[in-house]
Every structure is written in C-alpha cells, then in structure tokens.
Amino acid sequence: FDHADDAELAALLESVDAPPMLAEVLSQLVEYSMVEVVLAPAGRRYRLHELVRLYGTGQLRASGPAGAAAQRAWRRRLVRHCTEWLRAQSELFRYEDLSALQSFDVERHNVEHAISLAEAEAPAVLARLLSAGRMLLRHRMDHGSRRALLRQGLASNAPPGA
C-alpha cells in the first residue's frame, strides 16, 4: 500500500469502528497475497483468497462447538447482509439505475455463496433472499437455475404437511 491507500483504508476502517490494528493486518494480508484488492465501481474491495477461506473454515470446524457456533453466526449474518444488499440494489434497478447491475456483477460470487448458504443452512430465509433480489436475479441468472431456486424457496416456506 502506498500512503494514499493507507489513509483511505484507515478512513474506511474508522467508519465501521474497526480495531486500530486491522489496517496493518489487512495490509500484511494483501502483501502476502492472502487477500486480493479488487477495484470496483463502488470503490476498492478486498477479497479473501479461496485457500485462506477454506483453511479458516477447517480451523473453525476443528475448534469444536464454539467454532461451529461462530461459523453458523457468520453464515446467518452473510445471508442477512446479502438479503438487505440485494433489496437495495433491486430497488435501484427498479428505477432504471443500471449501476445496480454493475454492483451485482462485482458481488455475484458473494450473492451466489449466500444463496447456497441459505439453501443449506437457513432454508427459512431463502425465499426472502430470492424475493429481495428478484429484479437483479431475473436479469443475471439463467431461467432454469432461477426457477429451481424459487421452487425451493417456496417449498421451504410451505406449512408442514402441505
């Protein structure tokens, strides 16, 4: 990172009330190629390398019930965050703001991951996630996949025995 990057990162971390050492740790992770800097229309993003994510997931699993609980909490937060983000982006798109499509394209991997988590971990929120993103999903997801997800979402909200 150069000084401008450090200042921007510090401002971002301060805005979300992050611990002071987080900027230094994030800089080191980027330097060691464990986190990738992605330039997007909305600004700079940081993406965790897939192998690091898999290692972290394994470490949580190995740490027993506390790790499993932390992982479940993280998954619920990610699905909730993506639901709200999709709702906001779909609302922008509804009023013909095409930047919502660009934002979706940048975040597509996160949205797809949230959908898979909602399918596996939290089926009750799958319908809300799909409903929140319906405007964008209609334009960015193939018909067969969208249809299968919608059916699954509807089935997950059906009363027992229906």
Short mmCIF file of C-alpha atoms in Angstrom, two decimals:
data_model
loop_
_atom_site.label_atom_id
_atom_site.label_comp_id
_atom_site.label_asym_id
_atom_site.label_seq_id
_atom_site.Cartn_x
_atom_site.Cartn_y
_atom_site.Cartn_z
CA PHE A 1 0.00 0.00 0.00
CA ASP A 2 1.18 3.50 -0.63
CA HIS A 3 0.33 6.35 1.78
CA ALA A 4 -2.86 7.32 -0.07
CA ASP A 5 -4.05 3.72 0.14
CA ASP A 6 -3.25 3.58 3.86
CA ALA A 7 -5.17 6.81 4.52
CA GLU A 8 -8.19 5.58 2.56
CA LEU A 9 -8.12 2.22 4.30
CA ALA A 10 -7.78 3.88 7.72
CA ALA A 11 -10.81 6.10 6.97
CA LEU A 12 -12.84 3.09 5.87
CA LEU A 13 -11.95 1.05 8.93
CA GLU A 14 -12.66 4.00 11.22
CA SER A 15 -16.12 4.40 9.63
CA VAL A 16 -17.05 0.84 10.62
CA ASP A 17 -15.49 1.13 14.09
CA ALA A 18 -12.80 -1.48 13.36
CA PRO A 19 -9.94 -2.18 15.79
CA PRO A 20 -6.90 0.07 15.11
CA MET A 21 -4.58 -2.81 14.21
CA LEU A 22 -6.92 -4.06 11.46
CA ALA A 23 -5.44 -1.74 8.79
CA GLU A 24 -1.96 -3.10 9.48
CA VAL A 25 -3.17 -6.71 9.41
CA LEU A 26 -5.10 -6.15 6.19
CA SER A 27 -2.05 -4.52 4.58
CA GLN A 28 0.07 -7.54 5.53
CA LEU A 29 -2.52 -9.97 4.17
CA VAL A 30 -2.52 -8.11 0.85
CA GLU A 31 1.29 -8.06 0.81
CA TYR A 32 1.40 -11.84 1.36
CA SER A 33 -1.25 -12.40 -1.39
CA MET A 34 -3.76 -13.83 1.08
CA VAL A 35 -6.23 -11.01 0.37
CA GLU A 36 -6.75 -9.53 -3.08
CA VAL A 37 -7.52 -5.86 -3.74
CA VAL A 38 -10.33 -5.54 -6.28
CA LEU A 39 -11.14 -2.20 -7.85
CA ALA A 40 -14.89 -1.88 -8.38
CA PRO A 41 -17.25 0.90 -9.49
CA ALA A 42 -18.19 1.49 -5.85
CA GLY A 43 -14.54 1.69 -4.76
CA ARG A 44 -11.89 -0.69 -3.56
CA ARG A 45 -12.92 -4.12 -2.28
CA TYR A 46 -10.93 -6.83 -0.54
CA ARG A 47 -11.42 -10.47 -1.45
CA LEU A 48 -10.13 -13.31 0.69
CA HIS A 49 -8.16 -15.91 -1.27
CA GLU A 50 -10.18 -19.11 -1.58
CA LEU A 51 -7.48 -21.29 0.03
CA VAL A 52 -7.36 -18.97 3.05
CA ARG A 53 -11.15 -19.17 3.38
CA LEU A 54 -11.03 -22.97 3.21
CA TYR A 55 -8.25 -23.08 5.81
CA GLY A 56 -10.24 -20.80 8.13
CA THR A 57 -13.34 -22.94 7.69
CA GLY A 58 -11.32 -26.03 8.59
CA GLN A 59 -9.90 -24.33 11.66
CA LEU A 60 -13.39 -23.40 12.84
CA ARG A 61 -14.60 -26.97 12.35
CA ALA A 62 -11.61 -28.29 14.28
CA SER A 63 -12.29 -25.97 17.22
CA GLY A 64 -15.41 -27.88 18.23
CA PRO A 65 -18.80 -26.50 19.25
CA ALA A 66 -17.57 -22.91 19.72
CA GLY A 67 -16.16 -22.86 16.18
CA ALA A 68 -19.33 -24.38 14.76
CA ALA A 69 -21.42 -21.75 16.55
CA ALA A 70 -19.19 -18.96 15.23
CA GLN A 71 -19.47 -20.32 11.71
CA ARG A 72 -23.29 -20.57 11.92
CA ALA A 73 -23.47 -16.98 13.21
CA TRP A 74 -21.23 -15.76 10.38
CA ARG A 75 -23.34 -17.59 7.79
CA ARG A 76 -26.57 -16.10 9.14
CA ARG A 77 -25.02 -12.60 9.07
CA LEU A 78 -23.80 -13.06 5.49
CA VAL A 79 -27.23 -14.23 4.29
CA ARG A 80 -28.93 -11.35 6.14
CA HIS A 81 -26.42 -8.83 4.72
CA CYS A 82 -26.87 -10.14 1.16
CA THR A 83 -30.64 -10.04 1.52
CA GLU A 84 -30.57 -6.37 2.52
CA TRP A 85 -27.96 -5.53 -0.12
CA LEU A 86 -29.98 -7.26 -2.84
CA ARG A 87 -33.11 -5.44 -1.72
CA ALA A 88 -31.35 -2.06 -2.01
CA GLN A 89 -29.78 -2.90 -5.39
CA SER A 90 -33.07 -4.26 -6.76
CA GLU A 91 -34.77 -1.05 -5.71
CA LEU A 92 -32.15 0.98 -7.59
CA PHE A 93 -32.57 -1.21 -10.65
CA ARG A 94 -36.35 -0.89 -10.44
CA TYR A 95 -35.92 2.83 -11.04
CA GLU A 96 -33.61 2.16 -14.02
CA ASP A 97 -30.33 2.76 -12.23
CA LEU A 98 -28.07 0.45 -14.24
CA SER A 99 -25.25 0.78 -11.71
CA ALA A 100 -27.16 -1.87 -9.75
CA LEU A 101 -26.31 -4.42 -12.46
CA GLN A 102 -22.63 -3.46 -12.28
CA SER A 103 -22.69 -3.77 -8.50
CA PHE A 104 -24.37 -7.15 -8.76
CA ASP A 105 -21.73 -8.34 -11.22
CA VAL A 106 -18.98 -7.33 -8.78
CA GLU A 107 -20.73 -9.04 -5.85
CA ARG A 108 -22.11 -12.01 -7.74
CA HIS A 109 -19.76 -14.51 -6.07
CA ASN A 110 -20.93 -13.31 -2.63
CA VAL A 111 -24.60 -13.46 -3.67
CA GLU A 112 -24.21 -16.97 -5.05
CA HIS A 113 -22.45 -18.04 -1.86
CA ALA A 114 -25.25 -16.53 0.26
CA ILE A 115 -27.83 -18.38 -1.83
CA SER A 116 -26.00 -21.67 -1.30
CA LEU A 117 -25.75 -20.97 2.45
CA ALA A 118 -29.45 -20.12 2.62
CA GLU A 119 -30.22 -23.39 0.83
CA ALA A 120 -28.05 -25.48 3.15
CA GLU A 121 -28.10 -23.66 6.48
CA ALA A 122 -31.14 -21.42 6.66
CA PRO A 123 -33.92 -22.55 4.30
CA ALA A 124 -36.45 -20.30 6.04
CA VAL A 125 -34.68 -17.19 4.73
CA LEU A 126 -34.10 -18.47 1.17
CA ALA A 127 -37.44 -17.12 -0.06
CA ARG A 128 -36.71 -13.68 1.47
CA LEU A 129 -33.26 -13.62 -0.14
CA LEU A 130 -34.65 -14.53 -3.56
CA SER A 131 -37.54 -12.11 -3.23
CA ALA A 132 -35.20 -9.29 -2.23
CA GLY A 133 -33.07 -9.85 -5.31
CA ARG A 134 -35.79 -10.79 -7.77
CA MET A 135 -35.23 -7.80 -10.09
CA LEU A 136 -31.50 -8.46 -10.45
CA LEU A 137 -31.72 -12.24 -10.43
CA ARG A 138 -34.18 -12.06 -13.31
CA HIS A 139 -31.55 -10.32 -15.42
CA ARG A 140 -28.40 -12.09 -14.25
CA MET A 141 -29.40 -15.70 -13.60
CA ASP A 142 -30.40 -18.29 -16.18
CA HIS A 143 -34.08 -19.28 -16.26
CA GLY A 144 -33.60 -22.89 -15.13
CA SER A 145 -31.50 -22.00 -12.08
CA ARG A 146 -33.83 -19.17 -11.10
CA ARG A 147 -36.88 -21.41 -11.40
CA ALA A 148 -35.32 -24.20 -9.30
CA LEU A 149 -34.31 -21.73 -6.58
CA LEU A 150 -37.76 -20.14 -6.50
CA ARG A 151 -39.43 -23.54 -6.16
CA GLN A 152 -37.07 -24.46 -3.36
CA GLY A 153 -37.72 -21.13 -1.62
CA LEU A 154 -41.47 -21.62 -1.86
CA ALA A 155 -41.20 -25.21 -0.60
CA SER A 156 -39.12 -24.09 2.40
CA ASN A 157 -41.91 -21.70 3.46
CA ALA A 158 -44.77 -24.16 2.93
CA PRO A 159 -46.61 -25.23 6.09
CA PRO A 160 -45.65 -28.71 7.37
CA GLY A 161 -47.58 -31.47 5.61
CA ALA A 162 -48.58 -29.23 2.68
#
